[in-house]
GROMACS .gro file of C-alpha atoms in nm:
model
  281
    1UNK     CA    1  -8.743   1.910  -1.326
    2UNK     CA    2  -8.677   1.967  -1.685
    3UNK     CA    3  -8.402   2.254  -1.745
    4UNK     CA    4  -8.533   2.565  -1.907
    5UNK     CA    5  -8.418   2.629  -2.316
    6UNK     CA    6  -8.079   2.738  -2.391
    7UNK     CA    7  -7.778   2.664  -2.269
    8UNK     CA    8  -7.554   2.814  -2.006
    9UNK     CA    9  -7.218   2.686  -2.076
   10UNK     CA   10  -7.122   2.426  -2.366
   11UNK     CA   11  -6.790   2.249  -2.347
   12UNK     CA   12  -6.647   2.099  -2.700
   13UNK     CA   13  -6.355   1.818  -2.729
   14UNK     CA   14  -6.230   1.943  -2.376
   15UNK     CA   15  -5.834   1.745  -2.324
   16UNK     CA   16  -5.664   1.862  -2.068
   17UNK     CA   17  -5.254   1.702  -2.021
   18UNK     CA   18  -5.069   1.779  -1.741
   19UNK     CA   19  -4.681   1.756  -1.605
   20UNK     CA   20  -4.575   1.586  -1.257
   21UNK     CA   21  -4.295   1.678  -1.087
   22UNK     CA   22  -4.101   1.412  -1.261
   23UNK     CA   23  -4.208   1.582  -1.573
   24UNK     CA   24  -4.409   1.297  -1.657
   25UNK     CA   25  -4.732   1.415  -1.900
   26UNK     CA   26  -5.036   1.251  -1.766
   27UNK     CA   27  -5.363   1.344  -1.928
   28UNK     CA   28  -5.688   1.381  -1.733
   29UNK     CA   29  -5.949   1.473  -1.935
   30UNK     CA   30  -5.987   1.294  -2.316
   31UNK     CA   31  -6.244   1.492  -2.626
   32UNK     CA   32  -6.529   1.566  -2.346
   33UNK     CA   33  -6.832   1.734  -2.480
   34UNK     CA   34  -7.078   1.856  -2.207
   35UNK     CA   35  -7.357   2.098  -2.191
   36UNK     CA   36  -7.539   2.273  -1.893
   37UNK     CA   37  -7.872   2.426  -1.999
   38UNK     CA   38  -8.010   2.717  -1.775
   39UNK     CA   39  -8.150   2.672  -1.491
   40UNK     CA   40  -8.005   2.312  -1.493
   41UNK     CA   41  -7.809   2.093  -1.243
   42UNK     CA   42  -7.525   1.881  -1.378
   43UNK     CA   43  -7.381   1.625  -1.120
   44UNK     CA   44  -7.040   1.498  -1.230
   45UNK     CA   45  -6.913   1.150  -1.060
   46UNK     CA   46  -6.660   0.896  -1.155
   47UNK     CA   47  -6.376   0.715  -1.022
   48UNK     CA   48  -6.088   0.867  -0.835
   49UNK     CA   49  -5.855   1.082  -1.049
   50UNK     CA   50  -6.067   1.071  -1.344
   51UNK     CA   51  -6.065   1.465  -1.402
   52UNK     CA   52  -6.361   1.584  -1.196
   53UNK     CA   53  -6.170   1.836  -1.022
   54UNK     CA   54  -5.970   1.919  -1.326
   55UNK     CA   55  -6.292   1.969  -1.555
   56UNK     CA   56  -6.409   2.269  -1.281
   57UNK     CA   57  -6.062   2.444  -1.239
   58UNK     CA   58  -6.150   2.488  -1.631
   59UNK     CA   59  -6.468   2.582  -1.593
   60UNK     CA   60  -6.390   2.832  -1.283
   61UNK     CA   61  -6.118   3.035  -1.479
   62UNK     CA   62  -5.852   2.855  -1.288
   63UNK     CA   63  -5.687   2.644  -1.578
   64UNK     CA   64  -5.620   2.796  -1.892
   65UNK     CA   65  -5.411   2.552  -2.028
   66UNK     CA   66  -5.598   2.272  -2.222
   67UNK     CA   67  -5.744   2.221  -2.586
   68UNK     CA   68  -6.046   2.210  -2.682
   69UNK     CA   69  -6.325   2.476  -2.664
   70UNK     CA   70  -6.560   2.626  -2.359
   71UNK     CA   71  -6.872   2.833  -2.501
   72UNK     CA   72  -7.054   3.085  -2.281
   73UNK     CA   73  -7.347   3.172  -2.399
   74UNK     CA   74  -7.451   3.432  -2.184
   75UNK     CA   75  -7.386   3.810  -2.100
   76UNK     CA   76  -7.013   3.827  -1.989
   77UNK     CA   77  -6.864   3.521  -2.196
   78UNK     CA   78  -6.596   3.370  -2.003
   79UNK     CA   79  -6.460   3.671  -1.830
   80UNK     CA   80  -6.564   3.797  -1.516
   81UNK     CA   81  -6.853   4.021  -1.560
   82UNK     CA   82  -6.828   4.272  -1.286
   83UNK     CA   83  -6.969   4.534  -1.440
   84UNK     CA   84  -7.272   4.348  -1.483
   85UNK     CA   85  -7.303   4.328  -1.140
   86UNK     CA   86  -7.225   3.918  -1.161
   87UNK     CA   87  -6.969   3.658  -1.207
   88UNK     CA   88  -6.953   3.422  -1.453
   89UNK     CA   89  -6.897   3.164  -1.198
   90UNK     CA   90  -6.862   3.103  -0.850
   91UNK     CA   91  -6.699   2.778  -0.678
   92UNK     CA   92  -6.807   2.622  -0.336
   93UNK     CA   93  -6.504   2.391  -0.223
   94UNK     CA   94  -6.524   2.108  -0.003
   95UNK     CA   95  -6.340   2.288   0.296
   96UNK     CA   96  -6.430   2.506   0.540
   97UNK     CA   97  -6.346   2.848   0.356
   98UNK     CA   98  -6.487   3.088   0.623
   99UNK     CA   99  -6.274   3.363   0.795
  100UNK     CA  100  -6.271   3.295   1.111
  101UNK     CA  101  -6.216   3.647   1.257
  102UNK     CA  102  -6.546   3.751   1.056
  103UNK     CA  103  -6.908   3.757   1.061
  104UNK     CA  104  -7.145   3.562   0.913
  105UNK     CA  105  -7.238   3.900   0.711
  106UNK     CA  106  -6.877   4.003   0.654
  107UNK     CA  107  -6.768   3.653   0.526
  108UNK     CA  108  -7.079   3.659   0.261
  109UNK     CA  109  -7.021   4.065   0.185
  110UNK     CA  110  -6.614   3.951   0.102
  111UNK     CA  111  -6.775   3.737  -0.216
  112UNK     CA  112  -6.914   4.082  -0.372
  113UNK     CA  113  -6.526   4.278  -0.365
  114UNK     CA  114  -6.475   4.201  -0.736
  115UNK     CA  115  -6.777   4.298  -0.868
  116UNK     CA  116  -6.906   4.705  -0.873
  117UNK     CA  117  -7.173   4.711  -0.683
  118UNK     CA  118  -7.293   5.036  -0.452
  119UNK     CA  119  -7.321   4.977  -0.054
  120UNK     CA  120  -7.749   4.931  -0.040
  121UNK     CA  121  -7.724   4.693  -0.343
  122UNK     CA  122  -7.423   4.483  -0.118
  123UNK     CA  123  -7.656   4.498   0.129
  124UNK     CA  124  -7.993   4.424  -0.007
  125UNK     CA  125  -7.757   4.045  -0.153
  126UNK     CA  126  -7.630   3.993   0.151
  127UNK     CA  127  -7.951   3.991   0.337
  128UNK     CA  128  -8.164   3.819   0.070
  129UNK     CA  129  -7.909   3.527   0.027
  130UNK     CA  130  -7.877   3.484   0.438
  131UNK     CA  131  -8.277   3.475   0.442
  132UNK     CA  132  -8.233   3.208   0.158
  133UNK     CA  133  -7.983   2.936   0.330
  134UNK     CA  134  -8.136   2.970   0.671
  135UNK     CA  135  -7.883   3.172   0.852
  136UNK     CA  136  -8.140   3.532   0.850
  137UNK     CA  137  -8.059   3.521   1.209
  138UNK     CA  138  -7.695   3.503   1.261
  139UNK     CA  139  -7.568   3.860   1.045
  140UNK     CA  140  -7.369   3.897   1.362
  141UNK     CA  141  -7.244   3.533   1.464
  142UNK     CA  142  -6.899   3.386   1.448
  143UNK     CA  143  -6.767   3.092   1.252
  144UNK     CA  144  -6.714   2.945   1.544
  145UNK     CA  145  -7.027   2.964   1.684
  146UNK     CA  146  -7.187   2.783   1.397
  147UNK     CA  147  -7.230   2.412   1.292
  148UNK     CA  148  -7.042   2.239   1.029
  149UNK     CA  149  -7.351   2.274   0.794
  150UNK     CA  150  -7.414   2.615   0.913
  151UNK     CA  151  -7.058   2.734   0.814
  152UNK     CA  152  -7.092   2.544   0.449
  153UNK     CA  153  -7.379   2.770   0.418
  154UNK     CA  154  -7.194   3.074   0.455
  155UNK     CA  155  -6.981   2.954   0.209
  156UNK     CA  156  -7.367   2.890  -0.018
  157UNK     CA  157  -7.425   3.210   0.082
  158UNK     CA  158  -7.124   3.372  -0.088
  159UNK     CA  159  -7.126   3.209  -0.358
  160UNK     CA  160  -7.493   3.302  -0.472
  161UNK     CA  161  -7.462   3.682  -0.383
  162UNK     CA  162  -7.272   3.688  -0.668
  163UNK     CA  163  -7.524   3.569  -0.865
  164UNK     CA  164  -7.317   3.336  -1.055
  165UNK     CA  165  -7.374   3.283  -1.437
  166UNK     CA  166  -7.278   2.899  -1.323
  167UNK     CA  167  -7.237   2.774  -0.956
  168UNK     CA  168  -6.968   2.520  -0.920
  169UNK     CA  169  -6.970   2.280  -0.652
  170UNK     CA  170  -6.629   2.052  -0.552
  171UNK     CA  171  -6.780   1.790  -0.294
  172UNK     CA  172  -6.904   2.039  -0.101
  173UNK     CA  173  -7.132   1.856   0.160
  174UNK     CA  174  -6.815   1.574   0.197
  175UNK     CA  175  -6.689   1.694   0.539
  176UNK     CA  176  -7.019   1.709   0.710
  177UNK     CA  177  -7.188   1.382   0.868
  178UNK     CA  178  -7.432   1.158   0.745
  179UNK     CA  179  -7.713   1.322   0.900
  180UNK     CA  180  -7.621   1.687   0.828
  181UNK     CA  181  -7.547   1.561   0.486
  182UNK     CA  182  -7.883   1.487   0.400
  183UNK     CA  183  -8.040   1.780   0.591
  184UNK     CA  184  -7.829   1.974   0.342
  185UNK     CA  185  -7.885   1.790   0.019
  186UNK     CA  186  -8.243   1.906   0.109
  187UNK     CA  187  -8.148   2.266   0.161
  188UNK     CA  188  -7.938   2.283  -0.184
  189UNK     CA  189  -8.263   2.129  -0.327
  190UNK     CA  190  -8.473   2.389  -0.222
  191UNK     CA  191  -8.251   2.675  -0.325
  192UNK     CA  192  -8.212   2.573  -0.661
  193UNK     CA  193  -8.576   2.562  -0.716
  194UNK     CA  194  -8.590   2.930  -0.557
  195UNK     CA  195  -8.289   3.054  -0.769
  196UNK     CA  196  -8.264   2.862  -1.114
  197UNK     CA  197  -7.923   2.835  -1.024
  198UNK     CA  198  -7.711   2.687  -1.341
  199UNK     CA  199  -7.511   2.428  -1.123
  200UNK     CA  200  -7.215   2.184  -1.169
  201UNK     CA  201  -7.194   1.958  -0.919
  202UNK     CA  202  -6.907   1.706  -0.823
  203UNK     CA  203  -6.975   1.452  -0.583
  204UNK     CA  204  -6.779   1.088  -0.480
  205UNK     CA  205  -7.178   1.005  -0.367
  206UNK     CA  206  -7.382   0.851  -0.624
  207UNK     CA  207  -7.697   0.860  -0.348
  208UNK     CA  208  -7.645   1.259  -0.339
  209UNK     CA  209  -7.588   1.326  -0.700
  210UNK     CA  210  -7.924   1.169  -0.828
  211UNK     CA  211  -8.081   1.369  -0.493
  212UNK     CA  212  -7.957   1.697  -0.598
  213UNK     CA  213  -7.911   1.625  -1.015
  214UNK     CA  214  -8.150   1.676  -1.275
  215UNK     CA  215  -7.897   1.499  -1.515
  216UNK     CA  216  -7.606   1.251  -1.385
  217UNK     CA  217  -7.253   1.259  -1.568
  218UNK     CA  218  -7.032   1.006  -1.514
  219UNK     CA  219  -6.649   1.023  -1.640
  220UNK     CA  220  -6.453   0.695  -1.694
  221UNK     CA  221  -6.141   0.639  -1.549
  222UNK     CA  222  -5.809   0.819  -1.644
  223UNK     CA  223  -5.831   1.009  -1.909
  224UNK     CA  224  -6.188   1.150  -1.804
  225UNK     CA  225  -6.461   1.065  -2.086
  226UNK     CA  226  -6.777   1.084  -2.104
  227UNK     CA  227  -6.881   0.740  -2.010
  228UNK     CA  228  -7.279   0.800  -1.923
  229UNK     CA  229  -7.514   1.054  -1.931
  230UNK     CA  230  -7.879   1.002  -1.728
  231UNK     CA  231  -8.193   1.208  -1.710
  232UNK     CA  232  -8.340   1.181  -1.325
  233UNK     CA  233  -8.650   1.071  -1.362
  234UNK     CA  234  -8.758   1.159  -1.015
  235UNK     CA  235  -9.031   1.377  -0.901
  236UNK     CA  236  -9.053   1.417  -0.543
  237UNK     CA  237  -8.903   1.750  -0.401
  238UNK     CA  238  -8.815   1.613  -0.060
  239UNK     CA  239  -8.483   1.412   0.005
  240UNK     CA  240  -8.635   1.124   0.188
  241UNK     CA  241  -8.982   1.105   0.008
  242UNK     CA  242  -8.748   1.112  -0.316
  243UNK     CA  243  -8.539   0.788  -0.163
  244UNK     CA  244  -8.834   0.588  -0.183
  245UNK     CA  245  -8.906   0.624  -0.533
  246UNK     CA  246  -8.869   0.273  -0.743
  247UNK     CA  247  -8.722   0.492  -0.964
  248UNK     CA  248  -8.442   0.641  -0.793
  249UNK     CA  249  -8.258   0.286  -0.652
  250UNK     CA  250  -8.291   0.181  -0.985
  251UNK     CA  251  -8.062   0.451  -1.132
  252UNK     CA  252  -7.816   0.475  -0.825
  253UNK     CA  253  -7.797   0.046  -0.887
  254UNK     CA  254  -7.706   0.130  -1.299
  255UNK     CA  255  -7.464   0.444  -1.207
  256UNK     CA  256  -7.274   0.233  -0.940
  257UNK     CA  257  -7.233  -0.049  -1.159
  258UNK     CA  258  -7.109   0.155  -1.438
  259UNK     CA  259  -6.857   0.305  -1.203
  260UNK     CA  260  -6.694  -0.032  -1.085
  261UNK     CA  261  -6.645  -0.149  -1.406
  262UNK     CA  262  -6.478   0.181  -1.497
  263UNK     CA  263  -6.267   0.136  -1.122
  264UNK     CA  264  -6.221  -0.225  -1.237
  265UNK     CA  265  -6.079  -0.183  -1.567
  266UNK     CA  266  -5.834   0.079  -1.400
  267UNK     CA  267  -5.741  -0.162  -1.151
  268UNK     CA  268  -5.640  -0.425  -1.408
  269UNK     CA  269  -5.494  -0.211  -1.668
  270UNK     CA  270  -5.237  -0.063  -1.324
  271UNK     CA  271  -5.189  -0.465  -1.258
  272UNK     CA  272  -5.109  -0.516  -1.608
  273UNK     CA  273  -4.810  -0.291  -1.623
  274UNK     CA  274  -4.667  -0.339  -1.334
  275UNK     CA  275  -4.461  -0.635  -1.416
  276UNK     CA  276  -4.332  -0.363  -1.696
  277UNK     CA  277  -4.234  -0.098  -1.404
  278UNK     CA  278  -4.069  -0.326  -1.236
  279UNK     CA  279  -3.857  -0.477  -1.490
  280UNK     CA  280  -3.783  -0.112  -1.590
  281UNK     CA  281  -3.652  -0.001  -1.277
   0.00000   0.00000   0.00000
């Protein structure tokens, strides 16, 4: 699915260096240049601690500390666009992030409280994006009463009633079982092909980031650079046809390979100086 012209969001020479406790600088993220076209999704994998997480707390407004530049280029720029009825981006996490002492309807309608919107509008976005994840039928239900995949919906849900100038996703199908997992990879699909969602996507599964992607990013290890960049070639719009394609074990075989040399060379470089912390201490 090739991504319409234009870009949504270009990132230039992105570093971001950050403090421990011990006051310690460690950088995460090293002169990365990414762009997300409209309509496009990005899936963003790499080793562990290789500044996934720290590349969308930039991107979501959440870190403002860091050099290099981030380019909107849409309505809004980087602030949030309220008045415009939308925010410049909205994050599903990995967690369960539902209130359990509301609704379905009230945990979707709590997403729209920063931007100005009148009560029929609210309403009109909170029924169209309930009709669009599959939950039309559960306005009234309880957190509890609803599946793991039912409640990450919710949390879908509330995101894209904001119509988000870029949806940003941390692992967010991680806590839900293998079978759920790929009901819902299926789901996302179809949504994004509804909505033209603008999409960053990080993911520890290589399987679901080529399922969901139309271009794979991979980050080396610490400091996070841009280590690979591939085009998914697949055509298929269901999960499981899509699986079978020649064409998509092909790139999940090249992506994992690059990311165990990356976890490799991390390995040996931490075996390599350890001799040195010892001594030290």
């Amino acid at each position: 699915m090739k991504p319409p012209e234009g870009s949504a969001v270009r990132i230039e020479e992105l570093t971001k260096i950050f403090l421990t406790r011990s006051g310690k600088a460690v950088q995460a993220l090293h002169s990365v240049d990414l762009e997300v076209g409209r309509g496009e999704v990005v899936a963003i994998i790499g080793p562990s601690g290789c500044g996934k997480s720290s590349l969308l707390r930039i991107l979501a407004g959440l870190d403002k500390v860091y050099e290099g530049r981030v380019h909107w280029n849409m309505p809004g720029g980087s602030g949030k666009s309220a008045r415009s009825g939308r925010l410049t981006s909205a994050t599903v996490f990995q967690s369960d992030s539902t209130l359990p002492w509301m609704t379905v309807e009230r945990n979707v309608r709590m997403g729209l409280c920063r931007l100005s919107l009148d009560r029929a509008e609210a309403d009109s976005r909170v029924e169209e994006v309930l009709r669009l994840v599959g939950l039309g039928g559960f306005p009234k239900a309880y957190p509890h009463e609803l599946s793991g995949g039912m409640r990450q919906r919710v949390a879908i849900a509330r995101a894209l009633a904001t119509r988000p100038q870029l949806l940003l996703m941390d692992e967010p199908l991680a806590a839900l079982d293998a079978q759920t997992r790929v009901v819902m990879q299926q789901e996302l699909v179809n949504i994004w092909r509804q909505t033209h969602s603008s999409v960053v996507y990080v993911t520890h599964d290589i399987e679901e980031a080529v399922t969901v992607a139309d271009r794979v990013v991979v980050l080396s290890a610490r400091p996070g650079r841009v280590r690979m960049v591939r085009e998914v070639g697949t055509s298929s719009g269901s999960v499981t046809e899509l699986r079978r394609e020649s064409a998509f074990g092909d790139l999940v075989v090249e992506l994992w390979k690059v990311i165990a040399s990356e976890v490799g060379a991390s390995l040996s470089a931490e075996v390599a100086s350890a001799p040195n912390r010892v001594g030290a201490a």
